[in-house]
CSV table of C-alpha atoms in Angstrom, one decimal:
chain,number,residue,atom,x,y,z
A,977,ASP,CA,31.0,-14.5,-9.1
A,978,ALA,CA,31.0,-14.6,-13.0
A,979,ARG,CA,27.6,-14.8,-14.5
A,980,VAL,CA,25.9,-14.5,-17.9
A,981,THR,CA,23.7,-11.5,-18.0
A,982,GLN,CA,20.7,-10.9,-20.2
A,983,THR,CA,18.7,-7.8,-20.9
A,984,PRO,CA,15.9,-7.1,-20.8
A,985,ARG,CA,14.5,-9.6,-18.3
A,986,HIS,CA,11.0,-9.0,-19.5
A,987,LYS,CA,9.7,-7.6,-22.8
A,988,VAL,CA,6.1,-7.0,-23.9
A,989,THR,CA,5.6,-5.8,-27.4
A,990,GLU,CA,3.0,-5.7,-30.1
A,991,MET,CA,3.0,-7.9,-33.2
A,992,GLY,CA,5.1,-6.4,-36.0
A,993,GLN,CA,7.6,-4.6,-33.7
A,994,GLU,CA,11.3,-5.3,-33.7
A,995,VAL,CA,12.7,-7.0,-30.5
A,996,THR,CA,16.3,-7.0,-29.6
A,997,MET,CA,17.6,-9.2,-26.8
A,998,ARG,CA,21.2,-8.8,-25.4
A,999,CYS,CA,23.5,-11.2,-23.7
A,1000,GLN,CA,26.9,-10.6,-22.0
A,1001,PRO,CA,28.8,-13.9,-21.8
A,1002,ILE,CA,31.1,-14.7,-19.0
A,1003,LEU,CA,34.5,-13.0,-19.6
A,1004,GLY,CA,36.8,-15.3,-21.3
A,1005,HIS,CA,34.1,-17.6,-22.7
A,1006,ASN,CA,34.3,-17.8,-26.5
A,1007,THR,CA,31.2,-20.0,-27.1
A,1008,VAL,CA,27.7,-18.5,-27.0
A,1009,PHE,CA,24.4,-20.2,-27.4
A,1010,TRP,CA,20.8,-18.9,-27.8
A,1011,TYR,CA,17.9,-21.1,-26.7
A,1012,ARG,CA,14.2,-20.6,-26.8
A,1013,GLN,CA,11.9,-22.3,-24.2
A,1014,THR,CA,8.2,-22.8,-24.6
A,1015,MET,CA,5.7,-25.1,-22.9
A,1016,MET,CA,5.0,-26.9,-26.2
A,1017,GLN,CA,8.5,-27.3,-27.6
A,1018,GLY,CA,10.7,-27.2,-24.5
A,1019,LEU,CA,14.2,-26.0,-24.9
A,1020,GLU,CA,15.3,-25.4,-28.5
A,1021,LEU,CA,18.7,-24.4,-29.7
A,1022,LEU,CA,18.4,-21.4,-32.0
A,1023,ALA,CA,22.0,-20.6,-32.8
A,1024,TYR,CA,25.5,-20.7,-31.5
A,1025,PHE,CA,28.8,-19.0,-32.0
A,1026,ARG,CA,32.5,-19.7,-31.4
A,1027,ASN,CA,35.0,-16.9,-31.3
A,1028,ARG,CA,32.1,-14.6,-32.5
A,1029,ALA,CA,31.6,-16.6,-35.7
A,1030,PRO,CA,28.2,-18.4,-36.2
A,1031,LEU,CA,28.6,-22.2,-36.2
A,1032,ASP,CA,25.1,-23.3,-36.4
A,1033,ASP,CA,21.9,-21.3,-36.8
A,1034,SER,CA,19.8,-24.0,-38.3
A,1035,GLY,CA,17.3,-23.8,-35.4
A,1036,MET,CA,16.4,-20.2,-36.1
A,1037,PRO,CA,13.6,-19.0,-38.5
A,1038,LYS,CA,15.8,-17.1,-41.0
A,1039,ASP,CA,13.1,-14.8,-42.3
A,1040,ARG,CA,12.6,-12.9,-39.0
A,1041,PHE,CA,15.4,-13.9,-36.6
A,1042,SER,CA,19.0,-12.8,-36.7
A,1043,ALA,CA,21.8,-13.4,-34.2
A,1044,GLU,CA,25.1,-11.6,-34.1
A,1045,MET,CA,28.2,-11.0,-31.9
A,1046,PRO,CA,29.4,-7.5,-32.5
A,1047,ASP,CA,32.2,-8.1,-30.0
A,1048,ALA,CA,33.3,-10.7,-27.5
A,1049,THR,CA,31.3,-9.1,-24.7
A,1050,LEU,CA,28.0,-8.9,-26.5
A,1051,ALA,CA,25.6,-11.2,-28.3
A,1052,THR,CA,22.3,-10.1,-29.7
A,1053,LEU,CA,19.2,-11.9,-30.9
A,1054,LYS,CA,16.8,-9.8,-33.0
A,1055,ILE,CA,13.3,-10.6,-34.2
A,1056,GLN,CA,11.8,-8.4,-36.9
A,1057,PRO,CA,8.9,-8.4,-37.3
A,1058,SER,CA,7.8,-10.2,-34.1
A,1059,GLU,CA,4.7,-12.5,-34.0
A,1060,PRO,CA,2.6,-13.8,-31.1
A,1061,ARG,CA,4.1,-17.3,-31.7
A,1062,ASP,CA,7.5,-15.9,-30.7
A,1063,SER,CA,6.4,-15.5,-27.1
A,1064,ALA,CA,8.8,-17.6,-25.1
A,1065,VAL,CA,11.7,-17.3,-22.7
A,1066,TYR,CA,15.0,-16.8,-24.6
A,1067,PHE,CA,18.1,-18.0,-22.8
A,1068,CYS,CA,21.7,-17.2,-23.6
A,1069,ALA,CA,24.5,-19.5,-22.4
A,1070,SER,CA,28.2,-19.2,-22.7
A,1071,GLY,CA,31.1,-21.6,-22.2
A,1072,PRO,CA,34.8,-22.1,-22.6
A,1073,SER,CA,35.9,-23.9,-25.7
A,1074,ARG,CA,39.2,-25.3,-26.8
A,1075,ALA,CA,38.5,-27.3,-29.9
A,1076,VAL,CA,35.5,-28.5,-31.9
A,1077,TYR,CA,35.9,-32.0,-30.4
A,1078,SER,CA,36.1,-30.9,-26.8
A,1079,TYR,CA,33.5,-30.9,-24.2
A,1080,ASN,CA,31.8,-27.5,-23.4
A,1081,GLU,CA,30.1,-26.7,-20.2
A,1082,GLN,CA,27.4,-24.1,-20.7
A,1083,PHE,CA,26.5,-21.5,-18.2
A,1084,PHE,CA,23.0,-20.1,-18.6
A,1085,GLY,CA,21.8,-16.6,-18.1
A,1086,PRO,CA,18.4,-15.8,-16.4
A,1087,GLY,CA,16.5,-15.4,-19.6
A,1088,THR,CA,14.4,-12.8,-21.4
A,1089,ARG,CA,10.7,-13.5,-21.1
A,1090,LEU,CA,9.1,-12.2,-24.3
A,1091,THR,CA,5.4,-11.6,-24.8
A,1092,VAL,CA,4.2,-10.6,-28.2
A,1093,LEU,CA,0.6,-9.4,-28.2
B,70,ALA,CA,20.3,-37.8,-35.2
B,71,GLN,CA,20.6,-37.6,-31.5
B,72,SER,CA,17.6,-37.3,-29.3
B,73,VAL,CA,16.7,-37.3,-25.6
B,74,THR,CA,13.6,-38.7,-24.0
B,75,GLN,CA,12.6,-38.0,-20.4
B,76,LEU,CA,10.1,-40.6,-19.6
B,77,ASP,CA,8.1,-38.7,-16.9
B,78,SER,CA,6.8,-35.2,-17.4
B,79,GLN,CA,5.9,-34.8,-13.7
B,80,VAL,CA,7.2,-36.7,-10.6
B,81,PRO,CA,5.4,-35.9,-7.3
B,82,VAL,CA,7.2,-37.2,-4.2
B,83,PHE,CA,7.1,-36.7,-0.5
B,84,GLU,CA,10.0,-35.1,1.4
B,85,GLU,CA,12.8,-37.4,2.5
B,86,ALA,CA,11.7,-40.1,0.0
B,87,PRO,CA,14.1,-41.3,-2.7
B,88,VAL,CA,13.5,-40.2,-6.3
B,89,GLU,CA,14.6,-41.3,-9.8
B,90,LEU,CA,14.2,-39.2,-12.9
B,91,ARG,CA,14.6,-41.2,-16.1
B,92,CYS,CA,16.4,-40.2,-19.2
B,93,ASN,CA,17.1,-42.2,-22.4
B,94,TYR,CA,19.0,-41.0,-25.4
B,95,SER,CA,19.8,-42.1,-28.9
B,96,SER,CA,23.0,-41.4,-30.8
B,97,SER,CA,25.2,-43.2,-33.2
B,98,VAL,CA,28.4,-41.9,-31.8
B,99,SER,CA,30.0,-41.3,-28.4
B,100,VAL,CA,28.2,-38.8,-26.2
B,101,TYR,CA,28.6,-36.5,-23.2
B,102,LEU,CA,25.5,-36.5,-20.9
B,103,PHE,CA,24.3,-33.8,-18.6
B,104,TRP,CA,21.5,-33.0,-16.1
B,105,TYR,CA,20.5,-29.5,-15.5
B,106,VAL,CA,18.1,-28.0,-12.9
B,107,GLN,CA,15.8,-25.0,-13.5
B,108,TYR,CA,14.3,-23.3,-10.5
B,109,PRO,CA,11.2,-21.1,-11.1
B,110,ASN,CA,12.0,-17.9,-13.1
B,111,GLN,CA,15.7,-18.8,-13.4
B,112,GLY,CA,18.1,-20.1,-15.9
B,113,LEU,CA,19.5,-23.6,-16.0
B,114,GLN,CA,22.2,-24.8,-13.7
B,115,LEU,CA,24.4,-27.8,-14.2
B,116,LEU,CA,23.8,-30.6,-11.7
B,117,LEU,CA,26.2,-33.1,-13.0
B,118,LYS,CA,27.9,-34.5,-16.2
B,119,TYR,CA,29.2,-37.7,-17.6
B,120,LEU,CA,32.2,-37.3,-19.9
B,121,SER,CA,34.0,-40.6,-19.6
B,122,GLY,CA,35.3,-43.0,-17.0
B,123,SER,CA,33.2,-44.1,-14.0
B,124,THR,CA,29.6,-44.6,-15.0
B,125,LEU,CA,28.4,-43.4,-11.6
B,126,VAL,CA,28.6,-39.6,-11.5
B,127,LYS,CA,28.0,-37.5,-8.4
B,128,GLY,CA,26.8,-33.9,-8.7
B,129,ILE,CA,25.7,-31.0,-6.5
B,130,ASN,CA,22.9,-31.1,-3.9
B,131,GLY,CA,23.3,-34.8,-3.3
B,132,PHE,CA,22.2,-35.9,-6.8
B,133,GLU,CA,23.9,-38.7,-8.7
B,134,ALA,CA,23.4,-40.4,-12.1
B,135,GLU,CA,24.4,-43.6,-13.7
B,136,PHE,CA,25.4,-43.9,-17.3
B,137,ASN,CA,24.3,-47.2,-18.9
B,138,LYS,CA,25.6,-47.6,-22.4
B,139,SER,CA,23.8,-50.8,-23.2
B,140,GLN,CA,20.4,-49.3,-22.2
B,141,THR,CA,21.3,-45.8,-23.5
B,142,SER,CA,20.1,-44.3,-20.2
B,143,PHE,CA,21.3,-41.7,-17.8
B,144,HIS,CA,18.9,-41.7,-14.9
B,145,LEU,CA,19.1,-39.2,-12.1
B,146,ARG,CA,18.7,-40.2,-8.5
B,147,LYS,CA,18.6,-38.8,-5.0
B,148,PRO,CA,18.2,-41.0,-1.9
B,149,SER,CA,16.3,-38.3,0.1
B,150,VAL,CA,14.7,-35.2,-1.4
B,151,HIS,CA,14.0,-31.9,0.2
B,152,ILE,CA,11.3,-29.3,-0.4
B,153,SER,CA,14.0,-27.1,-2.0
B,154,ASP,CA,14.6,-29.8,-4.7
B,155,THR,CA,11.3,-28.8,-6.3
B,156,ALA,CA,12.2,-27.7,-9.8
B,157,GLU,CA,12.3,-28.7,-13.4
B,158,TYR,CA,15.1,-31.1,-14.4
B,159,PHE,CA,16.5,-31.4,-17.9
B,160,CYS,CA,18.6,-34.2,-19.3
B,161,ALA,CA,20.8,-33.2,-22.2
B,162,VAL,CA,23.2,-34.9,-24.7
B,163,SER,CA,26.1,-33.6,-26.7
B,164,GLU,CA,27.8,-35.7,-29.3
B,165,ASN,CA,31.6,-35.5,-29.0
B,166,ASN,CA,32.0,-34.0,-32.5
B,167,GLN,CA,29.5,-31.2,-32.2
B,168,GLY,CA,31.5,-28.7,-30.4
B,169,GLY,CA,29.4,-28.5,-27.3
B,170,LYS,CA,26.0,-28.3,-28.9
B,171,LEU,CA,23.4,-29.7,-26.4
B,172,ILE,CA,20.1,-31.4,-27.2
B,173,PHE,CA,17.7,-31.3,-24.3
B,174,GLY,CA,14.9,-33.5,-23.2
B,175,GLN,CA,11.4,-32.1,-22.5
B,176,GLY,CA,12.1,-31.8,-18.8
B,177,THR,CA,10.7,-33.5,-15.7
B,178,GLU,CA,8.9,-31.4,-13.1
B,179,LEU,CA,9.9,-32.7,-9.6
B,180,SER,CA,7.4,-31.6,-7.0
B,181,VAL,CA,8.4,-32.4,-3.4
B,182,LYS,CA,5.6,-32.3,-0.9
B,183,PRO,CA,5.8,-32.1,2.9
């Protein structure tokens, strides 16, 4: 049963610390998405990649957030330095993709619940 | 720019009653439409999708949705709900030239009571 995995599932850290969240997409999927979920803002798209290249990261605060795909089996989202307002659940999703005009189904991971004190 | 509005933030309903969760979208181009479900402390799971063709779409767990282009709506329905349907439901839209990028509504919390 192929699933998107995310680590850690929970993270509590202090303001100013670096946070790294990891995602392993489903094998064979070449599109990866990062979302943030909060009570106030709902689900927001932060960034997404196709074939490891960033396609859109306009939803991400550039000064402190960075997203990368070092290889096809790993996507990372880093926050440095973290702030209390970054507290949220961060979801990774992956999907198959054939062309920019085609439909993509997204399969979500269980999320990383981040608390910044 | 595309957007999604879920008209009800919370919908309480009794077990075995019918339910409709409303979703409206705005877009200047053709779209794909989705409903996802999120159970507590879990990620989102796809319920159903509209890509093209028949406007009535059937999904998992007995849910269905109808695409209405003139009203730009994609309401989710179930004729008889179960306690296990208690969850948060998200409507999402993807424009067909955006490579799968999804824009989500704010979510509707469905609470099924015995």
